[in-house]
Tab-separated table of C-alpha atoms and ligand atoms in Angstrom:
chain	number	residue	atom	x	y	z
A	1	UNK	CA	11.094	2.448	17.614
A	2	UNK	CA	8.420	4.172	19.668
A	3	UNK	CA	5.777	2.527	21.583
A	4	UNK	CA	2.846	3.751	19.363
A	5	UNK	CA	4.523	2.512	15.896
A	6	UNK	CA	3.108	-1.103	14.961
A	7	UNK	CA	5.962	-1.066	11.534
A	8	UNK	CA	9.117	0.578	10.825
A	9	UNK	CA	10.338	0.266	7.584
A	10	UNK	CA	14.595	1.776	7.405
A	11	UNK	CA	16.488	1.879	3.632
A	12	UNK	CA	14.250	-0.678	2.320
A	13	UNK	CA	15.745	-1.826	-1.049
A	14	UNK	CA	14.077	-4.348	-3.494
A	15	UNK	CA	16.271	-4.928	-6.699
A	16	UNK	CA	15.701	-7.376	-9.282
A	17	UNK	CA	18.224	-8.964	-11.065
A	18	UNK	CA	17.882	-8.348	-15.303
A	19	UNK	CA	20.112	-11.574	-17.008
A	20	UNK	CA	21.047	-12.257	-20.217
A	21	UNK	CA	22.537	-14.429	-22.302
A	22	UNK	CA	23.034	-18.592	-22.588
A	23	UNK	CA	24.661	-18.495	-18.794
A	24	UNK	CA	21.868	-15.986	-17.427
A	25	UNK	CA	24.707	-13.653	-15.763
A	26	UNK	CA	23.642	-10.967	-14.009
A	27	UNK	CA	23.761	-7.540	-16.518
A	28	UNK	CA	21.849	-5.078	-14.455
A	29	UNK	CA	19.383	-4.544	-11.411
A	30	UNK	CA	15.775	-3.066	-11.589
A	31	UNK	CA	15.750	-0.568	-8.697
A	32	UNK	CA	12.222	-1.750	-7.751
A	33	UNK	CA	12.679	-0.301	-4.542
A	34	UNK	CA	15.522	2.224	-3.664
A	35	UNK	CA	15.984	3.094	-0.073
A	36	UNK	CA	12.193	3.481	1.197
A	37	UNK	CA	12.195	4.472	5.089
A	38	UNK	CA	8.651	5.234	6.613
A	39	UNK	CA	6.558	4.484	10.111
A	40	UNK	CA	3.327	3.694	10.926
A	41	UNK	CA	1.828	4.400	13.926
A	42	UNK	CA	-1.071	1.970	15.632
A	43	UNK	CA	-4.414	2.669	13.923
A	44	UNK	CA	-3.264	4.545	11.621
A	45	UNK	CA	-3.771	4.344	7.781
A	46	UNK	CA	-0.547	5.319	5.726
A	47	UNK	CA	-1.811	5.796	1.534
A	48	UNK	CA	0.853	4.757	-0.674
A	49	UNK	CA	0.219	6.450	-3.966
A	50	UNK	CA	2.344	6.769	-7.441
A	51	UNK	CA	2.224	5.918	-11.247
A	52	UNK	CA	2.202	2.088	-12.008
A	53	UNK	CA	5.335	0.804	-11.494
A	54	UNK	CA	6.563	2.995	-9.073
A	55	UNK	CA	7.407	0.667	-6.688
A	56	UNK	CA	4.361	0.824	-3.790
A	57	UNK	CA	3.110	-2.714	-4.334
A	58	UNK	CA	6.547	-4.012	-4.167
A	59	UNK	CA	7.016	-2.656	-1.014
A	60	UNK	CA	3.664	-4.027	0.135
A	61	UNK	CA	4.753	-7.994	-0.748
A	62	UNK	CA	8.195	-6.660	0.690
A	63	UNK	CA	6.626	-5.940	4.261
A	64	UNK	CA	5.088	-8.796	4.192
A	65	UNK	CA	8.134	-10.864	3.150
A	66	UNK	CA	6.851	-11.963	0.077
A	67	UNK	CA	9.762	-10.957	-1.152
A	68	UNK	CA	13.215	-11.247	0.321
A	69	UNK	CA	14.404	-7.549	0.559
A	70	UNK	CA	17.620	-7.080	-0.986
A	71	UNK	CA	18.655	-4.396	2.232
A	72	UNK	CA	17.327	-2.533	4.824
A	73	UNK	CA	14.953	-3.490	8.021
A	74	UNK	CA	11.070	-3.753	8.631
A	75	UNK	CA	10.777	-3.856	12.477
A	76	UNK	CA	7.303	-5.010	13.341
A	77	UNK	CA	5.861	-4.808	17.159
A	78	UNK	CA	3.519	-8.132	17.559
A	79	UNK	CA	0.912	-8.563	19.300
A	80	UNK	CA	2.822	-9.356	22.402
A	81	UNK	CA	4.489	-6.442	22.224
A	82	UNK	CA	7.874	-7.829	20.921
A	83	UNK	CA	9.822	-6.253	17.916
A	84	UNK	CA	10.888	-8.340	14.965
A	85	UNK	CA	13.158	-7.492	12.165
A	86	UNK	CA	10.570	-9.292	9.938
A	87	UNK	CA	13.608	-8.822	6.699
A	88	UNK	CA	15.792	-11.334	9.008
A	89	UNK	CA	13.807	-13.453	10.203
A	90	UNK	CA	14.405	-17.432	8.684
A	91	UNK	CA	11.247	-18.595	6.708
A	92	UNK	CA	10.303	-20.419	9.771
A	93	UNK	CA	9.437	-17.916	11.622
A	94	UNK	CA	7.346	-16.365	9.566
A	95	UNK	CA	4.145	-18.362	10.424
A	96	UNK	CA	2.758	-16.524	13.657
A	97	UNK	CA	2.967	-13.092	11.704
A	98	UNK	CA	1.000	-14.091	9.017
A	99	UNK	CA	-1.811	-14.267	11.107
A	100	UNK	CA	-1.341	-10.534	12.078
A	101	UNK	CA	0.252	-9.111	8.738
A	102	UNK	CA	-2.587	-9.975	5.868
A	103	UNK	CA	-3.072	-8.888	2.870
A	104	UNK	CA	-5.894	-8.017	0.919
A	105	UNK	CA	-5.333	-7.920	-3.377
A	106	UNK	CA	-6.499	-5.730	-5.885
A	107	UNK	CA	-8.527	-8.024	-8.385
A	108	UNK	CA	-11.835	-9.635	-6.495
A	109	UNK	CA	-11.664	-11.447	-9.685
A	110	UNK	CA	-8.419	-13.369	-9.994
A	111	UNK	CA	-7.886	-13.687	-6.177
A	112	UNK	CA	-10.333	-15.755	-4.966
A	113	UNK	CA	-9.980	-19.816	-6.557
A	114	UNK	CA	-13.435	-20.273	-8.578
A	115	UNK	CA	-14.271	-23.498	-7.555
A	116	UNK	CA	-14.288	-22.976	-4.029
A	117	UNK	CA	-17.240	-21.816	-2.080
A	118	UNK	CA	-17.308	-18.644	0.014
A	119	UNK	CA	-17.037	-20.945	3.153
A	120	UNK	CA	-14.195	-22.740	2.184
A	121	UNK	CA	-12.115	-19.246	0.716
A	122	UNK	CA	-13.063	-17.681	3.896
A	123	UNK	CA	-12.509	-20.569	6.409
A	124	UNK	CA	-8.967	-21.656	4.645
A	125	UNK	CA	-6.653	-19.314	6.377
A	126	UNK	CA	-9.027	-20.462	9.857
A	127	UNK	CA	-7.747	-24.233	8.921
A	128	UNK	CA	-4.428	-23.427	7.576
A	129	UNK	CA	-2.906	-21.975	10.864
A	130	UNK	CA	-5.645	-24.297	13.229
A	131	UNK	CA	-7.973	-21.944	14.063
A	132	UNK	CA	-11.263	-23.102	14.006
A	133	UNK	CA	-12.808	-26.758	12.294
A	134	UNK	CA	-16.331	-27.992	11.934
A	135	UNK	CA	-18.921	-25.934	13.608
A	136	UNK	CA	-16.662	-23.360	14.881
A	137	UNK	CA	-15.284	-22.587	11.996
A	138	UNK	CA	-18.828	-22.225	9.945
A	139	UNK	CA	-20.211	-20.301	12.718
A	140	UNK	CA	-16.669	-17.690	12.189
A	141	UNK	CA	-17.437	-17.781	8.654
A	142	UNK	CA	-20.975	-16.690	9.193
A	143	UNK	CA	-19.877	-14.119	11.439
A	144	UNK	CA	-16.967	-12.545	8.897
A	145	UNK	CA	-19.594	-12.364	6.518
A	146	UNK	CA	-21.956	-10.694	8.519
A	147	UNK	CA	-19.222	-7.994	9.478
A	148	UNK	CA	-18.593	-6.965	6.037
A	149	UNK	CA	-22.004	-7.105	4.762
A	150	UNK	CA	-22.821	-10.191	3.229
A	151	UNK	CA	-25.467	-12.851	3.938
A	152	UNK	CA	-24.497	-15.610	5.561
A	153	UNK	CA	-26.981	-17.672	3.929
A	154	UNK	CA	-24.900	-17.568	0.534
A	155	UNK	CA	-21.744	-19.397	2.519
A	156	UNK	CA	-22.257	-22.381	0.115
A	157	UNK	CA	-21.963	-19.831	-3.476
A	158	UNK	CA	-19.359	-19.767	-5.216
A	159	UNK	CA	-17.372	-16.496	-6.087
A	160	UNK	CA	-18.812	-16.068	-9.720
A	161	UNK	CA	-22.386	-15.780	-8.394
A	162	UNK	CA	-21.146	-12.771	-6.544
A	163	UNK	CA	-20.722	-8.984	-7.907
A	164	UNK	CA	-17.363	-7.158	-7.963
A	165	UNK	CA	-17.837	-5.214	-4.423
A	166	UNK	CA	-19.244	-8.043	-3.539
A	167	UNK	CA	-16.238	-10.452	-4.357
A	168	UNK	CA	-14.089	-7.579	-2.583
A	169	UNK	CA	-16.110	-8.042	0.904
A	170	UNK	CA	-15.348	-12.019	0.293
A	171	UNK	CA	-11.334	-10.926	-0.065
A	172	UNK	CA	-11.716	-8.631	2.869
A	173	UNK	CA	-13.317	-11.636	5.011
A	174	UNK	CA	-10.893	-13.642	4.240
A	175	UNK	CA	-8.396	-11.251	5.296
A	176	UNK	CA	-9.749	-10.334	8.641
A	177	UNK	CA	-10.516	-14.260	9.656
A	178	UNK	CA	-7.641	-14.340	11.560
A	179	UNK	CA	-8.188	-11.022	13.719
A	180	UNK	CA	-5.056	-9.127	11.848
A	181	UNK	CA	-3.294	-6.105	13.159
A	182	UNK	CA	-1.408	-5.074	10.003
A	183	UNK	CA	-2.982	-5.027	6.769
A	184	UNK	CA	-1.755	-3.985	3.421
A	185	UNK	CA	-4.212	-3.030	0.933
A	186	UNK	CA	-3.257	-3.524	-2.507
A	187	UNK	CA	-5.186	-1.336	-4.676
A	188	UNK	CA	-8.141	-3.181	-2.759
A	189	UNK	CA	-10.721	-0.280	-4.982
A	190	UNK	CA	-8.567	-0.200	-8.466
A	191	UNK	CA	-10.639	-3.292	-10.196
A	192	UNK	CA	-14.376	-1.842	-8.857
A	193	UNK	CA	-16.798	0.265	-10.494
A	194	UNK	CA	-16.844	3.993	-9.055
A	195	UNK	CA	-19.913	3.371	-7.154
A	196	UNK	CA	-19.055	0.250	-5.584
A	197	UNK	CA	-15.118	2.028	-4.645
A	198	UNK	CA	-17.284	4.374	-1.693
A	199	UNK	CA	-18.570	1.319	-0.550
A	200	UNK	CA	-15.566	-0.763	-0.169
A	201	UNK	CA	-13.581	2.450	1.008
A	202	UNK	CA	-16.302	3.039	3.917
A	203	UNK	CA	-16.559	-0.730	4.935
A	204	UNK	CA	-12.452	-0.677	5.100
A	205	UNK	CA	-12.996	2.653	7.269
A	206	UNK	CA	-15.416	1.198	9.516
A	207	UNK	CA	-13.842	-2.058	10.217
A	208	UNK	CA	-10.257	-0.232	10.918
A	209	UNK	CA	-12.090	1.820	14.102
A	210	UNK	CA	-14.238	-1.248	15.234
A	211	UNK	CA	-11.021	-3.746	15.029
A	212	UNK	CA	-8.777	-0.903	15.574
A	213	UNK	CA	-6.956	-2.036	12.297
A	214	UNK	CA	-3.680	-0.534	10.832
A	215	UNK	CA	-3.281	0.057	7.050
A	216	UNK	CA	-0.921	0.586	4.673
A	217	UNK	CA	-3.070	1.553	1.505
A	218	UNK	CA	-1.849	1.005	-1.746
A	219	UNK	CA	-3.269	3.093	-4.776
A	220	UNK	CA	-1.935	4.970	-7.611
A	221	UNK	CA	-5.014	7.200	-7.421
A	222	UNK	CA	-4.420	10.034	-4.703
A	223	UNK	CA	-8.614	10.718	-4.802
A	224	UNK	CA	-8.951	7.153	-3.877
A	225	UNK	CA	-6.922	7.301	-0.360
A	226	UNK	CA	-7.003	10.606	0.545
A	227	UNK	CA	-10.378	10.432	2.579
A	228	UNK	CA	-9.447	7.001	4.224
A	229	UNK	CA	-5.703	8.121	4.878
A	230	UNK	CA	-4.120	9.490	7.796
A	231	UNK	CA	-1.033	10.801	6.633
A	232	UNK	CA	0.228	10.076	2.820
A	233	UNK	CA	3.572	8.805	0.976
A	234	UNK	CA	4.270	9.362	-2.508
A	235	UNK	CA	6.506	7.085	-4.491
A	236	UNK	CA	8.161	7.388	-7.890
A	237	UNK	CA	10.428	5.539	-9.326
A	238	UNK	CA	11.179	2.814	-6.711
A	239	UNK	CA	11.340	6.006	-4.044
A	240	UNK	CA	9.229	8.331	-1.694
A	241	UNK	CA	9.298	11.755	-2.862
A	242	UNK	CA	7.000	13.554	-0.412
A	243	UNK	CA	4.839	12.403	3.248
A	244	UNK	CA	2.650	14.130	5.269
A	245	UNK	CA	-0.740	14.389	6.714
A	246	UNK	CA	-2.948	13.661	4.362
A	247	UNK	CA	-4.965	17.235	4.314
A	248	UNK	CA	-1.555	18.767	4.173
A	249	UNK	CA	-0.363	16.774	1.811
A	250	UNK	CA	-3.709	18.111	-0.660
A	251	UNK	CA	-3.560	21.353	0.618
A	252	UNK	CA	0.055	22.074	0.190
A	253	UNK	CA	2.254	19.903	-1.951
A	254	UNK	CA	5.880	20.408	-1.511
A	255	UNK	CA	7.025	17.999	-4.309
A	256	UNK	CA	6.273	19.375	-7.520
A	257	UNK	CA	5.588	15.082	-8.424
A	258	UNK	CA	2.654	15.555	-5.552
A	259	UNK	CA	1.255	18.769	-7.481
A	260	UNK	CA	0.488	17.025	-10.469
A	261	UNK	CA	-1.160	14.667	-8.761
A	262	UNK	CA	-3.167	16.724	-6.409
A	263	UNK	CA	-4.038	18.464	-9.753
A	264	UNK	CA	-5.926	15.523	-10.551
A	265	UNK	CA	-7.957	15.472	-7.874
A	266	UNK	CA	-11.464	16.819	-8.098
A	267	UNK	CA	-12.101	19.408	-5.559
A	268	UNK	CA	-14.821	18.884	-3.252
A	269	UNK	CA	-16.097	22.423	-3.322
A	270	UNK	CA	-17.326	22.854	-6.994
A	271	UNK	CA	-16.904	26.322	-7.056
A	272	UNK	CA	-12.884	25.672	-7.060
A	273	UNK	CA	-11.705	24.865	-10.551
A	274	UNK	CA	-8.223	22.837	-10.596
A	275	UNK	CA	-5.549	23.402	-13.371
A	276	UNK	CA	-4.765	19.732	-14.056
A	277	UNK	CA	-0.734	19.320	-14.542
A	278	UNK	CA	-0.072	17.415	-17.516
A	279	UNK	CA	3.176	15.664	-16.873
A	280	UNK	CA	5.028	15.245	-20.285
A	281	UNK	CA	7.414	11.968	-21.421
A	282	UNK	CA	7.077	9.055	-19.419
A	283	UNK	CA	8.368	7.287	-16.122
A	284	UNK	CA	11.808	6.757	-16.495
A	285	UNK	CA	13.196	2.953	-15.895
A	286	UNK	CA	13.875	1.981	-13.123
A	287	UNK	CA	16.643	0.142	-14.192
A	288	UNK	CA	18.641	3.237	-15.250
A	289	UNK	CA	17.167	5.752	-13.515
A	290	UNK	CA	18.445	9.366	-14.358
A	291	UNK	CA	21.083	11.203	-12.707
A	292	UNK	CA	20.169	13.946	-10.089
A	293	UNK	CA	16.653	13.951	-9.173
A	294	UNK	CA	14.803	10.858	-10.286
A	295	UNK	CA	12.104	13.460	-11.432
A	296	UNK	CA	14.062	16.255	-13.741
A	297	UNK	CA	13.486	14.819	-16.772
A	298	UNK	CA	9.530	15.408	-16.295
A	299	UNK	CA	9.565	18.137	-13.982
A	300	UNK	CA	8.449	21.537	-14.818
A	301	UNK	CA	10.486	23.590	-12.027
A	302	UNK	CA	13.952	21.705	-12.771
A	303	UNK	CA	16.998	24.035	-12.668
A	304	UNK	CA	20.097	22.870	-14.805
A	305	UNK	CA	22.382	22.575	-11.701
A	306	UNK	CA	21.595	20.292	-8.721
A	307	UNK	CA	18.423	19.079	-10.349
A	308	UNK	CA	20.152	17.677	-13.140
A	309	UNK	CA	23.870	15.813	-10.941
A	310	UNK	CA	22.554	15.317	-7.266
A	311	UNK	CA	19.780	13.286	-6.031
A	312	UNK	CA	17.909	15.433	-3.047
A	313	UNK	CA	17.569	13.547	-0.542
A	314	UNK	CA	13.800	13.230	1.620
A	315	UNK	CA	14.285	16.221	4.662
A	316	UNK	CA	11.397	16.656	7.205
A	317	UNK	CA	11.014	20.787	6.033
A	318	UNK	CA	7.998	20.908	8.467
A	319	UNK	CA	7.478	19.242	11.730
A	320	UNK	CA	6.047	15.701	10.040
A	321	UNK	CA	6.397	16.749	6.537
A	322	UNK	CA	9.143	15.408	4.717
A	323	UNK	CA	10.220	16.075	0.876
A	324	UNK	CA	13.113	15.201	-1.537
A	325	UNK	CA	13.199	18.931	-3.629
A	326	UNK	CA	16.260	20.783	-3.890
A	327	UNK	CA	13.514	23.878	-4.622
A	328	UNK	CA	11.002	23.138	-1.843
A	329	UNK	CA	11.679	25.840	0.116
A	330	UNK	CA	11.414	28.198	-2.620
A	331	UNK	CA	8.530	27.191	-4.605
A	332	UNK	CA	4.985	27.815	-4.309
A	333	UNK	CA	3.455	24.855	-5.441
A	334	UNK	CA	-0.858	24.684	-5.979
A	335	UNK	CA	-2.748	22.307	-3.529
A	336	UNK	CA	-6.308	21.284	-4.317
A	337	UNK	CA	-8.345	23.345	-6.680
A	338	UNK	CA	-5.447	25.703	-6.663
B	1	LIG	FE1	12.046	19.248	-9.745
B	1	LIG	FE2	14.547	19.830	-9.036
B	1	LIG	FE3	12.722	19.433	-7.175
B	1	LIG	FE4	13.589	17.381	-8.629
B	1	LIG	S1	14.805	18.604	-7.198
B	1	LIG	S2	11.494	17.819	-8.102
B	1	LIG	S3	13.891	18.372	-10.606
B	1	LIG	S4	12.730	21.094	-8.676
């Protein structure tokens, strides 16, 4: 592990167990997860996109060891500079990282307990790991409001006389009150009107430089993350298919998966008209995934060879761009508005 990457994530594999029957025996395993390996460097925002279900938010609660992983490692440098296989360590242990791994959730609605007031949801994690009490702790919660736009004054509301973005900035609070390094961003934008996403997406920007934040950003939208992202993964089916630089990623597709989705983007420039890619038939289970590539069934370029018996596995084709496509090298694949 490098000196500049804050999480390294090897083989990660989540599976669930399906049972059945009176005695609950074990008949099967949803591949939630299936051998996810990515880096992120300091300050750096990674986007995590794909279709519901894919798998992304799973690894999110997995990183944070939410979850216990069923294999693989997530080596995470602290703040002191030491590195932690944060998928061994005993429960115990976990404490001091949860002050510098956070998490903030998609619904503003759900996650924030309605009959507390925005000093007490704010101030909890502050008195839950001994922070701050009493005047010091008000005076952080007025301060956490402050940085993500929200009076202080209305400390003593509760979250139901708040708007949606507003309710967000409350979540986001709450999530920075403990100075994190690491953050994972659960479709933080998903729940909000379009107007209020910009908003939320440009306080998330800001407060990454000022606190020099690192993200891993969690949408199944590519439009949402591809401004705020550095360099983008794309999962389906419990795997990533294609990463790269985010621009690249837009501009070029490798993985015929990534094309549709880039298809869906709106181009910037309204002069450039994009074909949208309708993918046909549906995400295949992760619990019996296909044979081959995980994609074939759906994909458009599939040959009836390797596509259909061997599962290509994610190369680095270009210096930082990395793809699992037996055909990547030989098709020509539209990026945005192409
Ligand atoms: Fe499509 Fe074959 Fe590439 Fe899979 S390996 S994405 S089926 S072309």
């Amino acid at each position: 592990m490098s000196d500049e990457y804050i999480l390294e994530v090897s083989n990660l594999r989540q599976y669930f167990p399906i049972r059945s029957g009176f005695l609950q025996r074990v008949v099967g395993q949803i591949k939630a997860v299936d051998g996810v390996s990515f880096a992120v460097k300091q300050n750096e925002v990674l986007g995590l996109v794909g279709e519901s279900g894919c798998g992304k938010t799973t690894v999110g609660r997995t990183v944070l060891r939410l979850y216990d992983p069923t294999a693989g490692e997530i080596w995470y440098r602290t703040r002191s500079g030491e590195r932690v296989n944060v998928a061994q360590l005993p429960p115990g242990e976990l404490k001091p990282l949860r002050r510098e791994m956070r998490m903030i959730f998609q619904d503003p609605f759900s996650s924030l307990n309605p009959r507390r007031t925005v000093k007490e949801l704010i101030g909890e994690p502050l008195q839950i790991h001994r922070v701050a009490r009493g005047r010091a702790l008000e005076e952080r919660v007025a301060q956490l409001m402050a940085e993500v736009g929200l009076d202080p004054a209305y400390m003593e509301r509760y979250p139901h006389e708040f708007s949606g973005g507003q309710r967000q900035r409350i979540g986001i609070a709450r999530t920075l009150s403990l100075s994190p390094r690491l953050i994972i961003a659960d479709e933080p934008v998903s729940a909000l009107d379009v107007s209020v996403q910009a908003q939320v997406l440009n306080l998330l920007q800001s407060l990454k430089d000022e606190f020099g934040l690192t993200l891993l950003f969690i949408a199944h939208d590519l439009s949402v993350v591809e401004h705020i992202s550095d360099r983008i993964a794309v999962m389906y089916v419990g795997k990533i298919v294609e990463m790269a630089p985010a621009e690249e990623l837009l501009r070029r597709p490798l993985h015929p998966y990534a094309e549709a989705l880039v298809s869906a983007v709106p181009p910037a420039d309204p002069d450039l008209q994009s074909r949208r890619i309708i993918l046909e038939g549906d995400v295949p289970s992760p619990a019996n995934p296909p044979a081959g590539c995980v994609f074939h069934p759906r994909c458009r370029y599939a040959n009836s060879g390797s596509c259909r018996t061997v599962e290509p596995p994610l190369q680095e084709v270009e210096p930082g761009h990395f793809v699992a496509c037996h055909l990547a090298k030989e098709l020509h694949l539209a990026g945005i508005g192409g």
